[in-house]
Short mmCIF file of C-alpha atoms in Angstrom, two decimals:
data_model
loop_
_atom_site.label_atom_id
_atom_site.label_comp_id
_atom_site.label_asym_id
_atom_site.label_seq_id
_atom_site.Cartn_x
_atom_site.Cartn_y
_atom_site.Cartn_z
CA MET L 129 2.77 -16.55 26.10
CA THR L 130 4.04 -13.07 26.89
CA PRO L 131 1.23 -10.55 26.37
CA LEU L 132 1.64 -7.73 23.90
CA TRP L 133 0.72 -5.25 26.63
CA THR L 134 -0.21 -5.42 30.29
CA ALA L 135 -2.41 -2.75 31.81
CA PHE L 136 0.57 -1.50 33.81
CA ASP L 137 2.83 -1.37 30.73
CA ILE L 138 0.14 0.65 28.98
CA ALA L 139 -0.25 3.02 31.92
CA ALA L 140 3.50 3.62 32.07
CA ALA L 141 3.63 4.30 28.32
CA VAL L 142 0.66 6.70 28.17
CA ASP L 143 0.85 8.27 31.64
CA GLY L 144 -2.49 6.77 32.62
CA GLU L 145 -4.19 5.24 35.62
CA VAL L 146 -5.06 1.53 35.80
CA HIS L 147 -8.61 0.56 36.72
CA GLY L 148 -8.63 -3.23 36.67
CA ALA L 149 -5.60 -5.26 35.63
CA PHE L 150 -5.65 -6.93 32.20
CA ASP L 151 -3.37 -8.35 29.51
CA ALA L 152 -3.86 -7.48 25.83
CA ASN L 153 -2.57 -9.29 22.75
CA GLY L 154 -3.82 -6.89 20.11
CA VAL L 155 -4.75 -3.23 19.65
CA ALA L 156 -7.68 -1.62 17.81
CA PHE L 157 -9.44 1.71 17.68
CA ASP L 158 -12.32 0.53 15.47
CA SER L 159 -14.80 -1.46 17.56
CA ARG L 160 -15.71 -3.48 14.44
CA GLU L 161 -12.15 -4.83 14.34
CA VAL L 162 -11.88 -5.78 18.01
CA GLY L 163 -11.16 -9.44 18.70
CA PRO L 164 -10.79 -11.49 21.87
CA GLY L 165 -7.96 -10.22 24.04
CA ASP L 166 -7.55 -6.87 22.27
CA LEU L 167 -6.96 -3.45 23.75
CA PHE L 168 -9.58 -0.98 22.51
CA ILE L 169 -8.56 2.68 22.27
CA ALA L 170 -11.63 4.93 22.44
CA LEU L 171 -10.65 7.73 20.05
CA ARG L 172 -12.70 10.87 19.58
CA GLY L 173 -13.07 11.95 15.96
CA GLU L 174 -14.91 14.62 14.04
CA ALA L 175 -17.81 12.32 13.23
CA THR L 176 -17.99 9.97 16.20
CA ASP L 177 -16.62 9.08 19.63
CA GLY L 178 -15.11 5.69 20.41
CA HIS L 179 -16.48 5.87 23.95
CA ARG L 180 -19.93 5.24 22.44
CA PHE L 181 -18.73 1.80 21.33
CA LEU L 182 -17.13 0.55 24.53
CA ASP L 183 -19.94 -1.93 25.19
CA ARG L 184 -19.57 -3.30 21.64
CA ALA L 185 -15.81 -3.62 22.08
CA PHE L 186 -16.09 -5.51 25.37
CA ALA L 187 -18.83 -7.72 23.91
CA ALA L 188 -16.42 -8.61 21.09
CA GLY L 189 -13.87 -9.75 23.67
CA ALA L 190 -11.75 -6.68 24.40
CA ALA L 191 -9.49 -7.33 27.39
CA GLY L 192 -9.37 -3.66 28.31
CA ALA L 193 -9.58 -0.13 26.99
CA ILE L 194 -7.85 3.23 27.00
CA VAL L 195 -10.46 5.87 27.81
CA SER L 196 -10.78 9.45 28.94
CA ASP L 197 -14.38 9.03 30.18
CA ALA L 198 -15.96 6.71 32.73
CA CYS L 199 -15.82 3.02 31.79
CA SER L 200 -17.29 -0.03 33.48
CA GLY L 201 -14.74 -2.52 32.10
CA PRO L 202 -11.00 -2.85 32.81
CA HIS L 203 -9.29 0.25 31.51
CA VAL L 204 -6.49 2.76 31.63
CA ARG L 205 -7.78 6.32 32.17
CA VAL L 206 -5.97 9.15 30.37
CA GLU L 207 -6.45 12.81 29.53
CA ASP L 208 -6.52 12.36 25.74
CA THR L 209 -6.87 9.00 24.00
CA ALA L 210 -5.42 10.29 20.69
CA ASP L 211 -2.24 11.34 22.46
CA SER L 212 -2.19 7.92 24.15
CA LEU L 213 -2.28 6.11 20.81
CA ILE L 214 0.84 8.00 19.73
CA ALA L 215 2.52 7.43 23.10
CA LEU L 216 1.81 3.69 22.92
CA GLY L 217 3.32 3.56 19.43
CA ILE L 218 6.42 5.39 20.65
CA ALA L 219 6.78 2.97 23.57
CA ALA L 220 6.43 -0.04 21.25
CA ARG L 221 9.14 1.31 18.97
CA LYS L 222 11.43 2.08 21.92
CA ARG L 223 11.28 -1.43 23.38
CA MET L 224 11.80 -3.20 20.03
CA LYS L 225 15.51 -3.92 19.47
CA GLY L 226 15.39 -5.28 15.90
CA LYS L 227 15.63 -3.53 12.55
CA VAL L 228 12.90 -1.23 11.24
CA ILE L 229 12.13 -0.48 7.59
CA GLY L 230 9.99 2.46 6.49
CA VAL L 231 8.34 2.59 3.06
CA THR L 232 6.84 5.53 1.20
CA GLY L 233 6.33 6.61 -2.40
CA SER L 234 3.64 7.83 -4.77
CA VAL L 235 3.01 4.29 -6.04
CA GLY L 236 3.84 0.79 -4.84
CA LYS L 237 3.93 1.45 -1.07
CA THR L 238 1.60 -1.33 0.04
CA GLY L 239 2.82 -3.86 -2.51
CA THR L 240 6.44 -3.18 -1.53
CA LYS L 241 5.60 -3.44 2.17
CA GLU L 242 3.79 -6.76 1.69
CA ALA L 243 6.57 -8.13 -0.52
CA LEU L 244 9.15 -7.14 2.09
CA PHE L 245 7.17 -8.96 4.73
CA ALA L 246 6.91 -12.13 2.62
CA CYS L 247 10.60 -12.04 1.71
CA LEU L 248 11.89 -11.49 5.26
CA ASP L 249 9.35 -13.62 7.11
CA ARG L 250 10.25 -16.63 4.99
CA GLY L 251 13.60 -16.77 6.80
CA LEU L 252 12.42 -15.40 10.17
CA ARG L 253 9.10 -17.17 10.69
CA GLY L 254 7.06 -15.14 13.14
CA GLY L 255 9.85 -12.65 13.69
CA VAL L 256 8.64 -9.98 11.25
CA HIS L 257 5.92 -7.43 11.96
CA ARG L 258 4.33 -5.09 9.44
CA SER L 259 1.54 -2.56 9.24
CA VAL L 260 -1.66 -4.12 7.97
CA LYS L 261 -3.90 -2.88 5.17
CA SER L 262 -2.92 0.68 4.23
CA TYR L 263 -2.60 1.97 7.78
CA ASN L 264 -0.13 4.67 6.81
CA ASN L 265 -1.42 7.97 8.26
CA HIS L 266 -1.34 9.84 11.58
CA THR L 267 -3.50 7.19 13.27
CA GLY L 268 -2.58 4.11 11.24
CA VAL L 269 1.18 4.38 11.81
CA PRO L 270 1.05 4.63 15.64
CA LEU L 271 -1.57 1.85 15.68
CA SER L 272 0.74 -0.38 13.60
CA LEU L 273 3.62 0.43 15.95
CA ALA L 274 1.50 -0.32 19.02
CA ARG L 275 0.69 -3.75 17.57
CA MET L 276 4.38 -4.67 17.20
CA PRO L 277 5.58 -7.41 19.61
CA ALA L 278 8.59 -6.41 21.70
CA ASP L 279 10.63 -9.36 20.41
CA SER L 280 10.10 -8.60 16.70
CA ARG L 281 13.29 -9.08 14.70
CA ILE L 282 12.14 -6.73 11.92
CA GLY L 283 9.33 -4.18 11.67
CA ILE L 284 8.04 -2.86 8.32
CA PHE L 285 5.91 0.26 8.21
CA GLU L 286 4.16 2.00 5.33
CA MET L 287 3.95 5.79 5.56
CA GLY L 288 1.79 8.02 3.39
CA MET L 289 1.01 11.70 3.08
CA ASN L 290 -0.97 14.22 1.09
CA HIS L 291 0.50 17.39 2.60
CA ALA L 292 4.03 18.60 3.30
CA GLY L 293 5.27 17.89 6.83
CA GLU L 294 3.16 14.77 7.42
CA LEU L 295 5.92 12.28 6.62
CA ALA L 296 8.41 14.15 8.79
CA ALA L 297 6.13 13.53 11.78
CA LEU L 298 5.47 9.88 10.92
CA THR L 299 9.09 8.93 10.27
CA ARG L 300 10.13 10.31 13.66
CA LEU L 301 7.66 7.88 15.23
CA VAL L 302 8.89 4.91 13.16
CA ARG L 303 12.62 5.77 13.38
CA PRO L 304 13.61 3.42 10.55
CA HIS L 305 17.03 1.89 10.04
CA VAL L 306 16.18 1.64 6.33
CA ALA L 307 13.94 4.14 4.54
CA ILE L 308 12.60 3.46 1.04
CA VAL L 309 11.08 5.80 -1.53
CA THR L 310 9.51 3.61 -4.23
CA ALA L 311 8.71 6.25 -6.86
CA ILE L 312 7.58 9.84 -7.34
CA ALA L 313 4.39 10.52 -9.31
CA PRO L 314 1.64 13.18 -9.42
CA ALA L 315 -0.49 11.58 -6.70
CA HIS L 316 -2.25 14.11 -4.42
CA SER L 317 -0.96 16.81 -6.77
CA ALA L 318 -3.96 18.97 -5.86
CA TYR L 319 -2.08 19.75 -2.64
CA PHE L 320 1.35 20.47 -4.19
CA ALA L 321 2.65 23.13 -6.55
CA ASN L 322 4.49 20.60 -8.71
CA GLU L 323 6.09 17.16 -8.77
CA GLU L 324 9.28 18.52 -7.24
CA ALA L 325 7.28 19.50 -4.16
CA ILE L 326 5.91 15.94 -3.99
CA ALA L 327 9.48 14.61 -4.12
CA ASP L 328 10.46 16.95 -1.28
CA ALA L 329 7.53 15.73 0.81
CA LYS L 330 8.40 12.07 0.17
CA GLY L 331 12.04 12.81 1.01
CA GLU L 332 10.95 13.71 4.53
CA ILE L 333 11.04 9.98 5.33
CA PHE L 334 14.83 10.19 5.61
CA GLU L 335 14.62 12.69 8.47
CA GLY L 336 13.73 9.91 10.93
CA LEU L 337 16.59 7.56 10.03
CA GLU L 338 18.43 6.04 12.95
CA PRO L 339 22.21 6.65 13.19
CA GLY L 340 23.89 4.48 10.58
CA GLY L 341 20.65 4.35 8.60
CA ILE L 342 20.32 3.51 4.91
CA ALA L 343 18.27 5.41 2.32
CA ILE L 344 16.94 3.48 -0.69
CA LEU L 345 15.65 5.46 -3.66
CA PRO L 346 14.99 5.14 -7.42
CA GLU L 347 17.94 5.83 -9.72
CA ASP L 348 15.68 6.17 -12.77
CA SER L 349 13.54 8.91 -11.25
CA PRO L 350 13.92 12.44 -12.65
CA HIS L 351 13.92 13.46 -8.98
CA ARG L 352 16.87 11.24 -8.06
CA ASP L 353 19.21 14.12 -7.22
CA ARG L 354 16.52 15.84 -5.18
CA LEU L 355 15.93 12.67 -3.15
CA ILE L 356 19.67 12.13 -2.66
CA ALA L 357 19.97 15.70 -1.37
CA ALA L 358 17.11 15.01 1.06
CA ALA L 359 18.74 11.77 2.27
CA ARG L 360 22.34 12.93 2.55
CA PRO L 361 22.06 14.81 5.90
CA TYR L 362 20.47 11.79 7.61
CA ALA L 363 21.69 8.61 5.90
CA SER L 364 25.04 6.92 6.42
CA LYS L 365 24.57 5.10 3.11
CA ILE L 366 22.43 5.77 0.04
CA VAL L 367 21.46 2.81 -2.15
CA THR L 368 19.82 3.35 -5.54
CA PHE L 369 17.80 0.88 -7.59
CA GLY L 370 16.74 0.93 -11.22
CA THR L 371 17.33 -0.23 -14.76
CA SER L 372 20.45 1.90 -15.25
CA GLU L 373 23.83 0.28 -14.62
CA ASP L 374 24.60 3.31 -12.47
CA ALA L 375 22.14 2.01 -9.86
CA ASP L 376 23.56 0.06 -6.91
CA VAL L 377 20.85 -2.56 -7.45
CA HIS L 378 20.06 -2.86 -11.15
CA VAL L 379 18.59 -5.17 -13.74
CA GLN L 380 20.83 -7.46 -15.77
CA ASP L 381 18.05 -9.42 -17.52
CA VAL L 382 14.25 -9.33 -17.55
CA VAL L 383 12.48 -12.24 -19.26
CA PRO L 384 8.67 -12.17 -19.47
CA LEU L 385 7.09 -15.55 -18.74
CA ASP L 386 3.59 -16.87 -19.37
CA GLU L 387 3.00 -16.30 -15.65
CA GLY L 388 5.21 -13.58 -14.18
CA THR L 389 8.75 -12.45 -14.94
CA LEU L 390 12.24 -13.93 -14.62
CA VAL L 391 14.63 -11.29 -13.28
CA SER L 392 18.39 -11.17 -12.79
CA LEU L 393 19.63 -8.37 -10.53
CA ILE L 394 23.12 -7.06 -9.86
CA LEU L 395 23.73 -6.07 -6.24
CA PRO L 396 26.85 -4.36 -4.84
CA ASP L 397 28.38 -7.70 -3.82
CA ARG L 398 26.46 -10.44 -5.66
CA GLU L 399 23.91 -11.38 -8.32
CA LEU L 400 20.41 -12.73 -7.74
CA THR L 401 18.08 -14.46 -10.21
CA PHE L 402 14.46 -15.23 -9.33
CA THR L 403 10.91 -15.31 -10.66
CA ILE L 404 8.31 -12.69 -9.79
CA ALA L 405 4.89 -14.32 -9.83
CA ALA L 406 3.06 -10.99 -10.07
CA PRO L 407 3.12 -9.76 -13.69
CA GLY L 408 4.03 -6.28 -14.88
CA GLN L 409 7.08 -4.07 -15.25
CA HIS L 410 6.09 -2.11 -12.14
CA TRP L 411 6.67 -5.27 -10.09
CA VAL L 412 10.23 -5.45 -11.40
CA SER L 413 10.79 -1.98 -9.96
CA ASN L 414 9.12 -2.94 -6.67
CA ALA L 415 11.28 -6.08 -6.49
CA MET L 416 14.49 -4.08 -6.88
CA ALA L 417 13.51 -1.86 -3.95
CA VAL L 418 12.59 -4.90 -1.86
CA VAL L 419 15.81 -6.78 -2.66
CA ALA L 420 17.83 -3.66 -1.83
CA ALA L 421 16.13 -3.50 1.59
CA VAL L 422 16.56 -7.22 2.28
CA TRP L 423 20.24 -6.85 1.44
CA ALA L 424 20.52 -3.71 3.60
CA VAL L 425 19.23 -5.50 6.74
CA GLY L 426 21.29 -8.64 6.10
CA GLY L 427 18.28 -10.77 5.17
CA ASP L 428 18.28 -14.09 3.33
CA LEU L 429 18.26 -13.16 -0.37
CA ALA L 430 17.70 -16.73 -1.54
CA ALA L 431 14.60 -16.96 0.65
CA ALA L 432 13.46 -13.62 -0.74
CA GLY L 433 13.71 -14.96 -4.28
CA LEU L 434 11.57 -17.96 -3.36
CA ALA L 435 9.02 -15.69 -1.74
CA PHE L 436 8.66 -13.62 -4.91
CA ALA L 437 7.93 -16.78 -6.88
CA GLU L 438 5.04 -17.62 -4.54
CA MET L 439 3.61 -14.16 -3.97
CA GLU L 440 0.00 -13.60 -4.95
CA GLY L 441 -1.51 -10.23 -5.74
CA LEU L 442 -3.36 -8.31 -3.04
CA ALA L 443 -7.05 -7.53 -3.11
CA GLY L 444 -7.39 -4.16 -4.80
CA ARG L 445 -3.73 -4.23 -5.84
CA GLY L 446 -3.33 -6.85 -8.52
CA LEU L 447 -5.21 -9.91 -7.23
CA ARG L 448 -6.11 -12.12 -10.19
CA SER L 449 -9.21 -14.30 -10.30
CA ARG L 450 -11.11 -16.39 -12.78
CA VAL L 451 -14.65 -15.05 -12.56
CA PRO L 452 -17.83 -16.45 -14.07
CA VAL L 453 -19.51 -14.44 -16.79
CA ARG L 454 -22.47 -15.45 -18.89
CA ASP L 455 -21.59 -18.62 -20.85
CA GLY L 456 -18.02 -18.85 -19.58
CA GLU L 457 -15.20 -17.30 -17.57
CA ALA L 458 -13.04 -14.20 -17.69
CA LEU L 459 -9.82 -13.10 -16.00
CA LEU L 460 -10.30 -10.32 -13.46
CA ILE L 461 -7.33 -8.13 -12.48
CA ASP L 462 -8.34 -6.25 -9.35
CA GLU L 463 -6.48 -2.93 -9.08
CA SER L 464 -9.48 -1.14 -7.61
CA TYR L 465 -7.89 0.29 -4.47
CA ASN L 466 -6.28 3.43 -5.87
CA ALA L 467 -4.93 5.16 -8.96
CA ASN L 468 -2.72 7.97 -10.18
CA PRO L 469 -1.35 8.67 -13.67
CA VAL L 470 1.78 6.54 -13.23
CA SER L 471 0.09 3.51 -11.67
CA MET L 472 -2.77 3.71 -14.17
CA ALA L 473 -0.37 3.65 -17.13
CA ALA L 474 1.63 0.79 -15.59
CA THR L 475 -1.39 -1.46 -15.05
CA ILE L 476 -2.83 -0.69 -18.49
CA ARG L 477 0.55 -1.71 -19.94
CA MET L 478 0.31 -4.95 -17.94
CA LEU L 479 -3.18 -5.57 -19.36
CA GLY L 480 -1.70 -5.19 -22.82
CA GLU L 481 0.75 -8.02 -22.11
CA GLN L 482 -2.07 -10.37 -21.09
CA LYS L 483 -3.19 -13.09 -23.49
CA ALA L 484 -6.95 -12.85 -23.89
CA VAL L 485 -9.76 -12.89 -26.43
CA ARG L 486 -10.45 -9.24 -25.58
CA LYS L 487 -8.81 -6.74 -23.25
CA VAL L 488 -11.29 -4.71 -21.23
CA ALA L 489 -10.29 -1.74 -19.06
CA ILE L 490 -12.78 -0.50 -16.45
CA LEU L 491 -11.24 2.75 -15.26
CA GLY L 492 -12.47 5.03 -12.50
CA GLU L 493 -11.52 8.67 -12.27
CA MET L 494 -8.28 9.65 -10.55
CA ARG L 495 -8.88 12.01 -7.63
CA GLU L 496 -6.80 14.82 -6.08
CA LEU L 497 -4.91 15.71 -9.26
CA GLY L 498 -5.58 19.44 -9.15
CA VAL L 499 -5.71 21.75 -12.16
CA ARG L 500 -3.96 19.24 -14.44
CA SER L 501 -6.59 16.57 -13.84
CA PRO L 502 -8.16 16.89 -17.34
CA GLU L 503 -4.73 16.54 -18.95
CA TYR L 504 -3.74 13.52 -16.82
CA HIS L 505 -7.01 11.76 -17.68
CA ALA L 506 -6.84 12.53 -21.40
CA ASP L 507 -3.25 11.30 -21.56
CA LEU L 508 -4.41 7.75 -20.79
CA VAL L 509 -5.48 7.44 -24.42
CA GLY L 510 -1.85 6.62 -25.31
CA PRO L 511 -1.43 3.70 -22.89
CA LEU L 512 -4.87 2.32 -23.81
CA ARG L 513 -4.09 2.31 -27.53
CA ALA L 514 -0.58 0.93 -27.01
CA ALA L 515 -1.99 -1.91 -24.90
CA GLY L 516 -4.49 -2.87 -27.59
CA VAL L 517 -7.45 -2.44 -25.28
CA ASP L 518 -10.64 -3.50 -27.07
CA PHE L 519 -13.17 -1.82 -24.80
CA ALA L 520 -12.95 0.77 -22.03
CA LEU L 521 -15.65 1.48 -19.47
CA LEU L 522 -14.95 4.90 -17.96
CA VAL L 523 -16.45 5.75 -14.58
CA GLY L 524 -16.90 9.23 -13.09
CA SER L 525 -17.24 12.80 -14.32
CA GLU L 526 -13.48 13.44 -14.34
CA MET L 527 -13.14 10.77 -17.05
CA ARG L 528 -14.84 13.09 -19.58
CA PRO L 529 -11.51 14.33 -21.09
CA LEU L 530 -10.46 10.72 -21.71
CA ALA L 531 -13.85 9.94 -23.24
CA ASN L 532 -13.37 12.86 -25.62
CA ALA L 533 -9.86 11.65 -26.50
CA LEU L 534 -11.08 8.11 -27.21
CA GLU L 535 -13.78 9.13 -29.71
CA GLY L 536 -13.22 7.17 -32.92
CA ARG L 537 -10.15 5.40 -31.54
CA ILE L 538 -11.31 2.73 -29.08
CA ASP L 539 -14.74 1.32 -28.34
CA PHE L 540 -15.81 2.76 -24.97
CA ALA L 541 -18.68 3.77 -22.71
CA HIS L 542 -18.72 6.54 -20.12
CA VAL L 543 -20.93 6.28 -17.03
CA PRO L 544 -21.31 8.63 -14.04
CA ASP L 545 -20.65 6.32 -11.11
CA ALA L 546 -20.01 2.79 -9.84
CA GLU L 547 -23.71 1.90 -9.74
CA ALA L 548 -24.07 2.75 -13.42
CA ALA L 549 -20.92 0.75 -14.15
CA ILE L 550 -22.40 -2.31 -12.42
CA ALA L 551 -25.52 -1.95 -14.56
CA ALA L 552 -23.38 -1.75 -17.70
CA LEU L 553 -21.16 -4.73 -16.83
CA PRO L 554 -23.24 -7.61 -18.28
CA GLY L 555 -23.10 -6.11 -21.76
CA ALA L 556 -19.48 -5.04 -21.47
CA ILE L 557 -17.78 -8.36 -20.69
CA ALA L 558 -17.66 -11.77 -22.31
CA PRO L 559 -15.97 -15.19 -21.93
CA GLY L 560 -12.24 -15.07 -22.53
CA ASP L 561 -11.90 -11.40 -21.61
CA ALA L 562 -9.11 -10.02 -19.44
CA ILE L 563 -10.74 -7.33 -17.30
CA LEU L 564 -8.71 -4.66 -15.52
CA ILE L 565 -10.54 -2.66 -12.85
CA LYS L 566 -8.67 0.38 -11.56
CA GLY L 567 -9.54 3.79 -10.13
CA SER L 568 -9.27 5.99 -7.06
CA ASN L 569 -10.70 4.24 -4.03
CA ALA L 570 -13.37 6.90 -3.50
CA ILE L 571 -15.07 6.07 -6.81
CA GLY L 572 -16.02 2.66 -5.36
CA LEU L 573 -14.95 0.23 -8.08
CA SER L 574 -14.43 -2.44 -5.42
CA ARG L 575 -18.18 -2.97 -5.71
CA LEU L 576 -17.71 -4.05 -9.32
CA VAL L 577 -15.07 -6.50 -8.17
CA GLU L 578 -17.45 -7.91 -5.58
CA GLN L 579 -20.19 -8.32 -8.18
CA LEU L 580 -17.89 -10.19 -10.54
CA ARG L 581 -16.31 -12.38 -7.88
CA SER L 582 -19.67 -13.30 -6.35
CA GLY L 583 -20.94 -14.62 -9.67
CA ALA L 584 -23.92 -12.24 -9.51
CA LEU L 585 -23.51 -11.52 -13.23
CA ALA L 586 -23.46 -15.20 -14.20
CA GLY L 587 -26.17 -16.90 -12.21
CA GLY L 588 -24.31 -17.01 -8.89
CA ARG L 589 -21.40 -19.28 -9.84
CA THR L 590 -18.32 -18.83 -7.64
CA THR L 591 -14.93 -17.33 -8.40
CA CYS L 592 -11.45 -18.86 -8.33
CA SER L 593 -8.27 -16.96 -7.42
CA ILE L 594 -5.14 -17.74 -9.43
#
């Protein structure tokens, strides 16, 4: 098998010096993630230094390392390991001759990226590479590039930002042939003057488009014209998606099913009907963006439709499980990874469509919303009432405006943190409930998910994913 990197390939890419030949089949900069045959990049950060963990990395099976200090194992010596990570990502992108898709947006980035991978890999088994987890920042993007095999047919990369200028730098590393903006919402609004500024920052993804590149963006967005203006200098073609018939990829029919949604889409040159296993209107929007990208790279649309029918939710982003509670079971909808006003409203709406004895929303505060944070939190009262939520457990101090708005309207409890929420869980849930857990990642609601899935609240019985 051809190695991902040889020591000499690495040295040529990063302008380093080889000390002991080796072949690597993976790349990591976290020693806890190193596996046999990996390249370990010893990054220096504000809190720690990867050189301290070289012994751990080699004990875990690292084939070699990139270092700037002395190292006893096989390594490539460089001036600056952070610069080398970027250089290795650039070299990986340069040698790959297939198509590259970049994905950004205020909501739906990871779900869209994973759906794209499932849809394209179904027809190109083993030929599609994508960034893992949410590796979408200044270290995650070059790492994901560095992990891309040279013979990849398609690469899919998620790109995120919370300040202007960050996406411009990332997209010039990725150099996509197709660039997608999923949606614009007030995420990270603490760092932007207004939503228009967020749209401008997201539109930076188009700056890295390869010649002949295609921009894909939401027709229904109030920032459509702003995004088109951002794409026009760089894109040879602009493709819009949405519910409006003006969109290049638009909905003809949407039929809710007991499990998922049946969708018929109109594309520029054909129609496509398929089932989306993941429930919720937001997945219809994600699917339109995905189908537009599959069409743009000449992928197998029939295979994409089959992939949507089989696609499970992701942990923290919609994974559904039957979890044991005292004297029975409940449905857990795990949306614990992140939240902003748009994604929160969308998942609450999805909870409202769920058949259940009771609908329970466990909501953590939404971070980085700036001066309008109280307003954004209080405004969730509308979606909660419209969804017919029976009980809401609010977590975090920034949920106080919502707690005030819910007084006398919906049964609720307000607790300061995730630990208090765990303590409140046994009395808050019951057999037959549908339980939505969602909040900003920093509030730590994933711990509630772990408690429920482990069966710790029901005598240790195990969970079952659905």
